[in-house]
Amino acid sequence: LVRGIPQTKWLCPRCRGKGCKYCKNKGKLYPTSVQEIIETPFLKATKSKRSSFHGHGREDIDARCLDYRPFVIEIIKPIKRKIDLKKIEKEINKSKKVRVRSLKFTTKDTINKLKFAKIDKTYLVIVEFEKKLNRKRLKEIKNLTKEPILQKTPLRVLHRRADKFRKRSVKKISWKILGKKKLQLKITGETGLYIKELITGDEGRTKPSITELLDNEVKGISLDVIKIHTKGEKYG
């Protein structure tokens, strides 16, 4: 529900959780995470010390996910196994940062299904551009749904992911002018489509892009996931 929070624990890359000067002896780079907020009442109830979090995809730290994302939280070496999930759900939802619903016991098979499922997502994005918007060129944004989007691995994640091309599609896109240089975009994209790069072009690594179509560089992006679609769902 908030920006600036990772989905899983982000251990310090230098000390791997032990604590050092770089992380100010905290062992991690961010105070908390979605995983830690959800795991806290579980660890207390099961008398366990740690968990493993398996989510269907994830978002950037500066993005919010305002729809419910399927996930499995695996409690490692629980001492107590009979727990009240409704009570735990209420405890988690006291947080102002994370909300869960419909908790139930599951199996390891569900983890595999989550990891390999292809589920499209709809994003609501506020974009501020460097120059004044050219209203006549805005209609060209619709062309993004007519051809595959070619994306090389984004520069921002290139240090930890292989540099390769991928083809993804924009299923639906619409926009609303919010100001002379500000635009609201509603984008439904195929699983794996990098939305920020679809907008910025990522120095030419994503083609076509909104920056390219509008001939206008991006100054700032605010991104929310507003819908995680179920398989076979139509986009009305």
Short mmCIF file of C-alpha atoms in Angstrom, two decimals, residues 23 36 63 101 104 110 114 120 134 223:
data_model
loop_
_atom_site.label_atom_id
_atom_site.label_comp_id
_atom_site.label_asym_id
_atom_site.label_seq_id
_atom_site.Cartn_x
_atom_site.Cartn_y
_atom_site.Cartn_z
CA CYS A 23 24.15 -1.02 6.39
CA GLU A 36 8.55 -9.32 7.23
CA ALA A 63 5.70 1.21 -6.99
CA ARG A 101 -7.07 -11.77 2.57
CA LYS A 104 -5.42 -20.80 3.73
CA THR A 110 1.20 -24.03 -5.36
CA LEU A 114 2.87 -19.21 -8.87
CA ASP A 120 -1.27 -9.91 -17.13
CA ASN A 134 1.83 17.72 -28.15
CA LEU A 223 3.41 3.80 -10.86
#
